[in-house]
CSV table of C-alpha atoms in Angstrom, one decimal:
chain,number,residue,atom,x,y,z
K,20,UNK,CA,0.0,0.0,0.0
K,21,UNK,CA,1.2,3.5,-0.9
K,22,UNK,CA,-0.2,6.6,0.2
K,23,UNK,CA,-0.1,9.0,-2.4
K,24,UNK,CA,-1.7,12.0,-0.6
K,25,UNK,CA,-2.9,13.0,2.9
K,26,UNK,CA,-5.5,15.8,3.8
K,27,UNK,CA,-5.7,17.4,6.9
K,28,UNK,CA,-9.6,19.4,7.6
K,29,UNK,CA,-9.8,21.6,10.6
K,30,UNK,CA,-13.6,21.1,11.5
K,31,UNK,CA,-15.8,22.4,13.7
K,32,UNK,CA,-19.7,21.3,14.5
K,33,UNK,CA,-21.5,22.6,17.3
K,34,UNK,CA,-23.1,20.0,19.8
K,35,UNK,CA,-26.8,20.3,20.6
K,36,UNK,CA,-26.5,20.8,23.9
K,37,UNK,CA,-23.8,21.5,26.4
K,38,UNK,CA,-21.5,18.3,27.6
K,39,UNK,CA,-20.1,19.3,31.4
K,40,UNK,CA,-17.3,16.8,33.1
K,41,UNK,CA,-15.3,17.5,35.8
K,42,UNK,CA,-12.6,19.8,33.9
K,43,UNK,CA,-15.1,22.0,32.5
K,44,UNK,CA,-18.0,22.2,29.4
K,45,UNK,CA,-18.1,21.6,25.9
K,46,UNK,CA,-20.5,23.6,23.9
K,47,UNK,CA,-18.7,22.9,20.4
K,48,UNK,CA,-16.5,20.1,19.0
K,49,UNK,CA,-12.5,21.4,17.0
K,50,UNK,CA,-11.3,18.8,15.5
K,51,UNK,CA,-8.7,17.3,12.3
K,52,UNK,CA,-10.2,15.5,10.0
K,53,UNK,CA,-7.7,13.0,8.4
K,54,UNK,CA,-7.9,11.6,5.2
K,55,UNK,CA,-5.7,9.0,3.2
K,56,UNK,CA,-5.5,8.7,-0.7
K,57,UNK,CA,-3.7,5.9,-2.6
K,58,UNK,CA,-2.7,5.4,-6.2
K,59,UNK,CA,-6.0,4.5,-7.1
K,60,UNK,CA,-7.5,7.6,-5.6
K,61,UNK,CA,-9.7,5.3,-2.4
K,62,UNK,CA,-10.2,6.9,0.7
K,63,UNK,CA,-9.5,6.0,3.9
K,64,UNK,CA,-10.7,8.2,7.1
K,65,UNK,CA,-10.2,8.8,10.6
K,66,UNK,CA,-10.1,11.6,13.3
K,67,UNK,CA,-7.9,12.9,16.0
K,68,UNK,CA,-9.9,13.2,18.8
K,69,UNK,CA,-7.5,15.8,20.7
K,70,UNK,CA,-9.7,18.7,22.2
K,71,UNK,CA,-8.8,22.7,21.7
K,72,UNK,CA,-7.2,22.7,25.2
K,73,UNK,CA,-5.2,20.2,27.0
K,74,UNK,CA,-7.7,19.3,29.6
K,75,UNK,CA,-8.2,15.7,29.2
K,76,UNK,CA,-4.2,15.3,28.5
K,77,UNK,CA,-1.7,17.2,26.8
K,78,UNK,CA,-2.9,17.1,23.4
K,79,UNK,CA,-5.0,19.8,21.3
K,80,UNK,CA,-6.2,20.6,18.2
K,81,UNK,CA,-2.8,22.8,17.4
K,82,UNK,CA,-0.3,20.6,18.8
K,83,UNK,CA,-1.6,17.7,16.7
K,84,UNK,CA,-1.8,19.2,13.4
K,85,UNK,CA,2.0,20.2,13.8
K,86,UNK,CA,2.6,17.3,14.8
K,87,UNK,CA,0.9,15.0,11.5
K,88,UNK,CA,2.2,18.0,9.4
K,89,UNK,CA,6.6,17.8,10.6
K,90,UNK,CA,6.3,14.4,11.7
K,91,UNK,CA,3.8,11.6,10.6
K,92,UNK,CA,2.9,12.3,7.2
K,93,UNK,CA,6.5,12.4,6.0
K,94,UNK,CA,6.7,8.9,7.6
K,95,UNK,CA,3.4,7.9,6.1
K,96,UNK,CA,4.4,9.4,2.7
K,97,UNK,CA,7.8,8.2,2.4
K,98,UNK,CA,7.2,4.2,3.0
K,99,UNK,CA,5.7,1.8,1.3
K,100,UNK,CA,3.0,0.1,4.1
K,101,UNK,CA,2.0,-3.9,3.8
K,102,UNK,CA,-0.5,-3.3,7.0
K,103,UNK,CA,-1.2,-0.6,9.6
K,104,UNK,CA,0.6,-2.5,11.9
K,105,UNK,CA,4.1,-1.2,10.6
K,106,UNK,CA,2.9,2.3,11.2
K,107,UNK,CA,3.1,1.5,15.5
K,108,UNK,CA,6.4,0.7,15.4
K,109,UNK,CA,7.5,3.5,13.0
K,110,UNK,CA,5.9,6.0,14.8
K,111,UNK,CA,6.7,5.1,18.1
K,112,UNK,CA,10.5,4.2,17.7
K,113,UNK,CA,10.9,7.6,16.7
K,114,UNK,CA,9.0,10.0,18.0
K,115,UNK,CA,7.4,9.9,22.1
K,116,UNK,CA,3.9,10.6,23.0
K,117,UNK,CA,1.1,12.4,21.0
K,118,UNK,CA,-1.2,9.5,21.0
K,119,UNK,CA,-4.2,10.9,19.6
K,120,UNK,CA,-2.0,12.5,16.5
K,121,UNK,CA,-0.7,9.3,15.8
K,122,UNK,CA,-3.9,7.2,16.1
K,123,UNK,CA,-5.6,9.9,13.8
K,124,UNK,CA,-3.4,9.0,10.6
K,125,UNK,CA,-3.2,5.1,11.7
K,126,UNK,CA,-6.9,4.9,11.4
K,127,UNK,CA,-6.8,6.6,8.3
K,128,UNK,CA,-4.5,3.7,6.9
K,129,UNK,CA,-6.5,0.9,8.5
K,130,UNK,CA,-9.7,2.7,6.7
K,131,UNK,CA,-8.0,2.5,3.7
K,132,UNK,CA,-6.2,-0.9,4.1
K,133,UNK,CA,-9.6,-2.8,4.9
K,134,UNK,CA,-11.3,-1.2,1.6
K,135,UNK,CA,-8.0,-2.1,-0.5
K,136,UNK,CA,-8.8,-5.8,1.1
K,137,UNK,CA,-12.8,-5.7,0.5
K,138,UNK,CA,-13.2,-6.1,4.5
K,139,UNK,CA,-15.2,-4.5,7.3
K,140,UNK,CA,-12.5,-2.7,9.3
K,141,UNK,CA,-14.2,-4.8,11.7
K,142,UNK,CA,-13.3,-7.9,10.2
K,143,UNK,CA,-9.5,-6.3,9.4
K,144,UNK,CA,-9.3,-5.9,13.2
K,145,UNK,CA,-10.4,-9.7,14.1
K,146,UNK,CA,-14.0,-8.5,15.1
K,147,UNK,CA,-16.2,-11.0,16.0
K,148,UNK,CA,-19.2,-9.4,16.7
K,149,UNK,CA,-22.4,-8.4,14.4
K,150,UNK,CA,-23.7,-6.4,17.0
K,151,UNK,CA,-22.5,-4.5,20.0
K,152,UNK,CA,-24.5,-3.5,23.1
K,153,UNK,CA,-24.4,0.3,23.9
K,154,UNK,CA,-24.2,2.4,26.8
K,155,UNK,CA,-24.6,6.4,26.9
K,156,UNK,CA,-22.5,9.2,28.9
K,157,UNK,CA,-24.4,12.0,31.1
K,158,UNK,CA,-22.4,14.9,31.4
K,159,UNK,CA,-23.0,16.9,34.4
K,160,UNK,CA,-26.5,19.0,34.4
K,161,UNK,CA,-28.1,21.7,36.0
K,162,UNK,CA,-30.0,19.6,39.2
K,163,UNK,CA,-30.2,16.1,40.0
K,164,UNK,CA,-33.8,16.4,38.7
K,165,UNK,CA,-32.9,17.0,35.3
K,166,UNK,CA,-29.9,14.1,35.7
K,167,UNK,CA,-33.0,11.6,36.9
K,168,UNK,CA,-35.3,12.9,34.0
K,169,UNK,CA,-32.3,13.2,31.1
K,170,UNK,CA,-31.6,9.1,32.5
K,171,UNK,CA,-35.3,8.6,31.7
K,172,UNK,CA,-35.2,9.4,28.6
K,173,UNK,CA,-31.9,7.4,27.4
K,174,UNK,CA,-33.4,4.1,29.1
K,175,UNK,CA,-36.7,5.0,26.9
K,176,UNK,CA,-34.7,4.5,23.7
K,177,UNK,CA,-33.0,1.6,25.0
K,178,UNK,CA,-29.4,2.1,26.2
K,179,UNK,CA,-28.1,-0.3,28.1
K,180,UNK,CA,-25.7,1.4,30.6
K,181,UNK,CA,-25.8,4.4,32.2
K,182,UNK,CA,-22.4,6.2,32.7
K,183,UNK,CA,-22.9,9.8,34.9
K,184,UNK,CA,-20.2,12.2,35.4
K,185,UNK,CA,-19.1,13.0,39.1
K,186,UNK,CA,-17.4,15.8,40.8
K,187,UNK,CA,-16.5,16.1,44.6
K,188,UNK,CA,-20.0,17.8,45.8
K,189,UNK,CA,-21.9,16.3,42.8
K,190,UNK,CA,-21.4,12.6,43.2
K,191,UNK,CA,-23.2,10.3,46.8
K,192,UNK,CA,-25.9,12.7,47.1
K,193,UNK,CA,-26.5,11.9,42.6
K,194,UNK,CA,-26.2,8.7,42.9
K,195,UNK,CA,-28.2,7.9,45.9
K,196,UNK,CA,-31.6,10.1,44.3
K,197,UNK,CA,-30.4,8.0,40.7
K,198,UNK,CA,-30.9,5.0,42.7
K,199,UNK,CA,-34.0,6.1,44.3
K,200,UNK,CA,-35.5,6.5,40.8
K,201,UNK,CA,-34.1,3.5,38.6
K,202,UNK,CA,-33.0,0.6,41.7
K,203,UNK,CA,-31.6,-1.9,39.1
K,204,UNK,CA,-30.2,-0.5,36.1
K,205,UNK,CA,-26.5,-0.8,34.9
K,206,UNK,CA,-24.7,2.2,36.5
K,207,UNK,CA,-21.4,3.4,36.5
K,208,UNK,CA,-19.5,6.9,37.8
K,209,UNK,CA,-16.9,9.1,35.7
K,210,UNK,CA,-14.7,11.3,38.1
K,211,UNK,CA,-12.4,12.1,35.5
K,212,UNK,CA,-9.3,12.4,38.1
K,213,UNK,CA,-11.2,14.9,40.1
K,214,UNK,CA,-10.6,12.8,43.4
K,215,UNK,CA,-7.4,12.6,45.7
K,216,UNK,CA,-7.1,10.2,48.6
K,217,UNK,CA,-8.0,12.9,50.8
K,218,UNK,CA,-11.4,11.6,49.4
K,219,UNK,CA,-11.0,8.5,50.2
K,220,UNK,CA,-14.7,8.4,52.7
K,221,UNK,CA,-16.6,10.0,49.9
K,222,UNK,CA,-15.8,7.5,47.3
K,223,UNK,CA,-16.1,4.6,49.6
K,224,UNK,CA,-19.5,5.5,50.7
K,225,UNK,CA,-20.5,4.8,47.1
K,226,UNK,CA,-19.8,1.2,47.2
K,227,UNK,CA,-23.4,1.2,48.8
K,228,UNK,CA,-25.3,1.5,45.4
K,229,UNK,CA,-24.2,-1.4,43.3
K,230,UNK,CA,-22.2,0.7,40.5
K,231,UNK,CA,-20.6,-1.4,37.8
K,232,UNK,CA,-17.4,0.9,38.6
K,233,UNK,CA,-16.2,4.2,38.8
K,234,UNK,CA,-13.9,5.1,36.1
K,235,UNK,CA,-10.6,7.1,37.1
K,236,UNK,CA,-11.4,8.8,40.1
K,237,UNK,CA,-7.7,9.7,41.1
K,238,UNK,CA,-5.3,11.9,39.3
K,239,UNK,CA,-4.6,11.3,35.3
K,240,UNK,CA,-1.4,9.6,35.6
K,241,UNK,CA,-1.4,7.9,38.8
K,242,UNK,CA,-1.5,3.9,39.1
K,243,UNK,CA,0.0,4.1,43.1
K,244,UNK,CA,-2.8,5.9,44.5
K,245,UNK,CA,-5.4,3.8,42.7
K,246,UNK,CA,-4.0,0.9,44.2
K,247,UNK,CA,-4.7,2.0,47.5
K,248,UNK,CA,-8.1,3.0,47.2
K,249,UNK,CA,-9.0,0.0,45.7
K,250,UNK,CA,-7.8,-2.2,48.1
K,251,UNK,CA,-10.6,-0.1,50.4
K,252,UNK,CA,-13.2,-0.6,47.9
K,253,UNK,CA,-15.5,-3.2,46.5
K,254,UNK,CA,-16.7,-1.6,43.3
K,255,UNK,CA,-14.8,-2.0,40.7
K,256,UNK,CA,-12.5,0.8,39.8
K,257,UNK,CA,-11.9,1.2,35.7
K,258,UNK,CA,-9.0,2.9,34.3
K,259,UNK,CA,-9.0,5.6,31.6
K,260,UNK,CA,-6.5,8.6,31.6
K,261,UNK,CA,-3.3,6.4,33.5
K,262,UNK,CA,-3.1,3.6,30.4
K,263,UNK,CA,-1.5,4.3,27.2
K,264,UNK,CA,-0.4,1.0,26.6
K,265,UNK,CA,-0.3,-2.3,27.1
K,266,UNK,CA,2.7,-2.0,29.5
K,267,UNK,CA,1.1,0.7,31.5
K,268,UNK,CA,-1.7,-1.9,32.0
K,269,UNK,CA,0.2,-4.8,32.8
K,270,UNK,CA,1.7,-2.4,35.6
K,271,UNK,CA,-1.4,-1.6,36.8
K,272,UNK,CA,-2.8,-4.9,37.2
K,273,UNK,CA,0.3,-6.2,38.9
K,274,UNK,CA,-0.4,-3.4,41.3
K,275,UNK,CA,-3.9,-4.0,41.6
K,276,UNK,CA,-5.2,-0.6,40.8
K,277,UNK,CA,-8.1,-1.5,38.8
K,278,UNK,CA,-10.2,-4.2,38.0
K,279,UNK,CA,-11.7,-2.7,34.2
K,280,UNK,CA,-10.1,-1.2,31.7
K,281,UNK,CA,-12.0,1.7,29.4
K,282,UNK,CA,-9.9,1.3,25.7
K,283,UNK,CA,-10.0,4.1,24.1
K,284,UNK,CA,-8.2,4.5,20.5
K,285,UNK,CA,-6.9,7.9,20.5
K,286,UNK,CA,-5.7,7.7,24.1
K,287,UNK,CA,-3.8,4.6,23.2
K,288,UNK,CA,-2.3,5.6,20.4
K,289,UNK,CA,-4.2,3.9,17.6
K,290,UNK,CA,-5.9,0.5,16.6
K,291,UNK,CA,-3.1,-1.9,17.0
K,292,UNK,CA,-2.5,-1.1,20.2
K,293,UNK,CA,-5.9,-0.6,21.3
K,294,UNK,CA,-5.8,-4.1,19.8
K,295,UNK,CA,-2.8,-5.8,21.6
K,296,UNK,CA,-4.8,-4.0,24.8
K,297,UNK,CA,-8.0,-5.7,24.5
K,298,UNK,CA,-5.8,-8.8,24.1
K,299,UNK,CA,-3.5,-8.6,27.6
K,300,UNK,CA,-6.6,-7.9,29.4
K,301,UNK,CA,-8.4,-10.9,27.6
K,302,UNK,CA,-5.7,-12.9,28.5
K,303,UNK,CA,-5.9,-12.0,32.0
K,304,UNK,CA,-9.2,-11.7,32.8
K,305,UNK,CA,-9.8,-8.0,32.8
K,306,UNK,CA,-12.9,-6.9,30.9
K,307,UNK,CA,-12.9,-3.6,29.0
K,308,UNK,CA,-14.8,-1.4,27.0
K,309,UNK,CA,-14.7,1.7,24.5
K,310,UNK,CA,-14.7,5.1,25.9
K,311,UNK,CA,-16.1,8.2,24.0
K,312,UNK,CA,-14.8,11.7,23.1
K,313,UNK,CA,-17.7,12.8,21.7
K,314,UNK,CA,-16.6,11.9,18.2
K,315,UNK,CA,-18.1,12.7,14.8
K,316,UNK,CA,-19.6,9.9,13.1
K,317,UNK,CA,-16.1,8.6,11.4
K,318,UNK,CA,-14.3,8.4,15.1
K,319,UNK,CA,-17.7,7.0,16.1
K,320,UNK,CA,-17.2,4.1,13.2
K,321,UNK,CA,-14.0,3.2,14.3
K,322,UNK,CA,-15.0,3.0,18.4
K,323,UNK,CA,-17.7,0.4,16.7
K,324,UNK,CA,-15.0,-1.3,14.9
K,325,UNK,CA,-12.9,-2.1,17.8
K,326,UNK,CA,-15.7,-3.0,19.8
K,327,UNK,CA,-16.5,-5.7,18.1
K,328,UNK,CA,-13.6,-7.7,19.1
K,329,UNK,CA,-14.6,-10.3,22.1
K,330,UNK,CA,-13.4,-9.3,25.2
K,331,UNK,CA,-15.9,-5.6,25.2
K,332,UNK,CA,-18.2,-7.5,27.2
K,333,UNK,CA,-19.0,-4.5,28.7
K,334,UNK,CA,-21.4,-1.4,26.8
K,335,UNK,CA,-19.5,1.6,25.3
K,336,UNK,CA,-19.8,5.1,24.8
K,337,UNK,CA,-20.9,5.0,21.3
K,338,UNK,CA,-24.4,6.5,21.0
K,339,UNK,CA,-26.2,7.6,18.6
K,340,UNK,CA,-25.3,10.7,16.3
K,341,UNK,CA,-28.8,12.2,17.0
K,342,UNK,CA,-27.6,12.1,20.8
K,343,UNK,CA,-24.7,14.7,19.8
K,344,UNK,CA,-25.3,16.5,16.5
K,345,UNK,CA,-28.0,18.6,14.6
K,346,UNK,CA,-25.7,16.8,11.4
K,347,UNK,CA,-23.2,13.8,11.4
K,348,UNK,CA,-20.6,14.5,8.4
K,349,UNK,CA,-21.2,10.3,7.7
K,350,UNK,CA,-24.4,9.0,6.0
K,351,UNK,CA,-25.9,6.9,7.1
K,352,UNK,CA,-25.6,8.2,10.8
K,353,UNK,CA,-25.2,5.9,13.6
K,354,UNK,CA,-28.2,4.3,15.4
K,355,UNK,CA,-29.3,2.7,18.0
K,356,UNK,CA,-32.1,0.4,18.1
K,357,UNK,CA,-32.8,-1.7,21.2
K,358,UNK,CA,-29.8,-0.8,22.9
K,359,UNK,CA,-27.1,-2.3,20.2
K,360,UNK,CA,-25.4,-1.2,17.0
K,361,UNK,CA,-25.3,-2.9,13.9
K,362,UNK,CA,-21.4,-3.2,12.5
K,363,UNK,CA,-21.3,-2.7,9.3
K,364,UNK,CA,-20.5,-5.2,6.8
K,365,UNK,CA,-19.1,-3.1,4.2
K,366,UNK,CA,-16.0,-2.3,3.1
K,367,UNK,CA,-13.6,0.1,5.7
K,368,UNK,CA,-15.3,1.6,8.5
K,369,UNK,CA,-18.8,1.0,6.9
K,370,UNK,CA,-20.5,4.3,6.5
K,371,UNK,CA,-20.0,7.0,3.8
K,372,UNK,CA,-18.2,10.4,4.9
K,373,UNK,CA,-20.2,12.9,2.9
K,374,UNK,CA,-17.8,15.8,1.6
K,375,UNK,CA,-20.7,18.0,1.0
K,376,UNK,CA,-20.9,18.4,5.1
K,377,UNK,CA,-17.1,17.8,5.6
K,378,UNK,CA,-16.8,21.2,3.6
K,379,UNK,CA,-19.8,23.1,5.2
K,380,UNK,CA,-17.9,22.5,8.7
K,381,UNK,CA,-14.2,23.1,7.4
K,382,UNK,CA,-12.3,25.7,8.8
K,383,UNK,CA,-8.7,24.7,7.2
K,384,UNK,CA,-7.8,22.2,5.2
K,385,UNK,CA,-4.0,21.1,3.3
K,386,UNK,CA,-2.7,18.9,1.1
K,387,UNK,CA,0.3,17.3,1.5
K,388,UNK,CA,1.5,14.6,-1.7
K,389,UNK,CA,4.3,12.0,-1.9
């Protein structure tokens, strides 16, 4: 495979309503549109999902641009590629860090290397799966009563998890009304690393509500710390921002600081490792699923992708487009019906990327050629 041409878009589309975590809101969604062209002219897409400021980690919109436009696309450009796999290696011998730049442009090449095959990226990634189950993310609202009534309406069109953000202050006193109203379903808490030890009573005193887990509630690198807190817990804790790799997880388990994993591609640094993950924990008993950072439909296609290899036994953050945006820039968009998403059979990630809305929502865009 040789990529003749790469295309970096700047987009921007503007959520329907406002997503709050622990580190602050989102009212609109920055972010590089990556696309992959070989000889023959085919396609293949993906997305960095760095945000404008480095909040969740280090990365943002800026520093991942110049970092595909000095340093990956040269690589990319310059070699000839038998599988994405190559591109891990390359990447990484070289050059440290920047996970989500280097996922973006690997998951343009996987695009394109399942459609030059005639498979599902699905089936290019060893997917099993025809259907995953499907969870949603609650971002932090205005009350608790909006929170119970927003849950309402997500169980109403069949989700089958329920993941709600948490901040010290809005966190037992949530989850015990939650539990008043809805006893029995599938529940989980999201501190994005809002919590220190110092916390250690507060987060304990949710083991009482039967949560599935609560996802990184200690700081965004830390393995040591999570250790100790679950040593005093019974819930599950999941890991999110501490693993970038497969060795990161294999220190964490040999610590005992979580019991779950959350895989999420960008945060990994692309498909094959998000790959070789899912296969550690499978091997040693660790369950995981796909986080979400509220991607466009083409990061959205790849999370479903991933997802459908075996050992995401436990529902994602992959809703529906509807949930998100007034327009997806893919066609069809992705559903939900009772809960689960189809994967796609088709070639690549399955869904078309329409340019008609990739250019309405385009701020930049550049072409770079071999």
């Amino acid at each position: 495979m040789k990529i003749k041409q790469v295309i970096l878009r700047h987009l921007k589309l503007d959520l329907l309503h406002p997503f709050t975590t622990s580190f602050g809101t989102e009212y609109d969604k920055d972010f590089i549109l990556v696309e992959v062209k070989n000889e023959d002219g085919l396609s293949g897409w993906a997305e960095s999902v760095a945000m404008l400021d480095p909040l969740y980690n280090e990365e943002t919109v800026k520093t991942n641009w110049h970092i595909l436009e000095d340093y990956l696309i040269p690589i990319v450009l310059k070699n000839e590629i038998q599988h994405p796999d190559e591109l891990f290696e390359k990447f990484f011998a070289h050059l440290r860090g920047n996970y989500m730049a280097k996922a973006a442009i690997e998951g343009a090449v996987w695009d394109l290397y399942a459609k030059e095959h005639n498979l599902s990226l699905s089936a290019a990634l060893g997917g099993e799966r025809s259907k995953i189950d499907v969870g949603v993310s609650i971002g932090i609202k205005d009350s608790i009563e909006e929170t119970v009534e927003t849950i309402g309406e997500r169980l109403s069109e069949g989700y089958k998890r329920v993941k709600l953000k948490i901040r010290p202050g809005w966190d037992v006193e949530l989850i015990d009304r939650v539990r008043q109203a809805y006893p029995d379903i599938p529940l989980m808490a999201d501190a994005n690393s809002a919590y220190t030890l110092d916390d250690m009573d507060r987060l304990v005193a949710l083991d009482d509500y039967n949560l599935m887990m609560i996802e990184q509630p200690l700081a965004h690198n830390d393995i040591i710390d999570h250790a100790d807190l679950q040593a005093r817990m019974k819930t599950a804790i999941c890991l999110d921002e501490s693993i970038h790799s497969v060795e990161d997880a294999r220190k964490a388990l040999k610590l005992g600081s979580c019991k779950i994993i959350n895989i999420k591609i960008g945060r990994v640094g692309g498909l094959t490792e998000a790959r070789k993950l899912h296969d550690f924990c499978q091997a040693n008993d660790i369950p995981v699923w796909c986080g979400g950072m509220l991607e466009s439909g083409v990061g959205r296609a790849h999370n479903i992708a991933i997802t459908s290899l075996p050992n995401f036994t436990l529902p994602g953050d992959t809703a529906a487009s509807s949930l998100y945006w007034a327009e997806d820039i893919i066609e069809p968009a992705v559903t939900v019906e009772n809960g689960m998403i189809t994967i796609p059979t088709t070639p690549g990630i399955g869904y078309e990327v329409s340019l008609e809305k990739v250019n309405k929502y385009t701020i930049y865009s550049r072409t770079y050629r071999g």
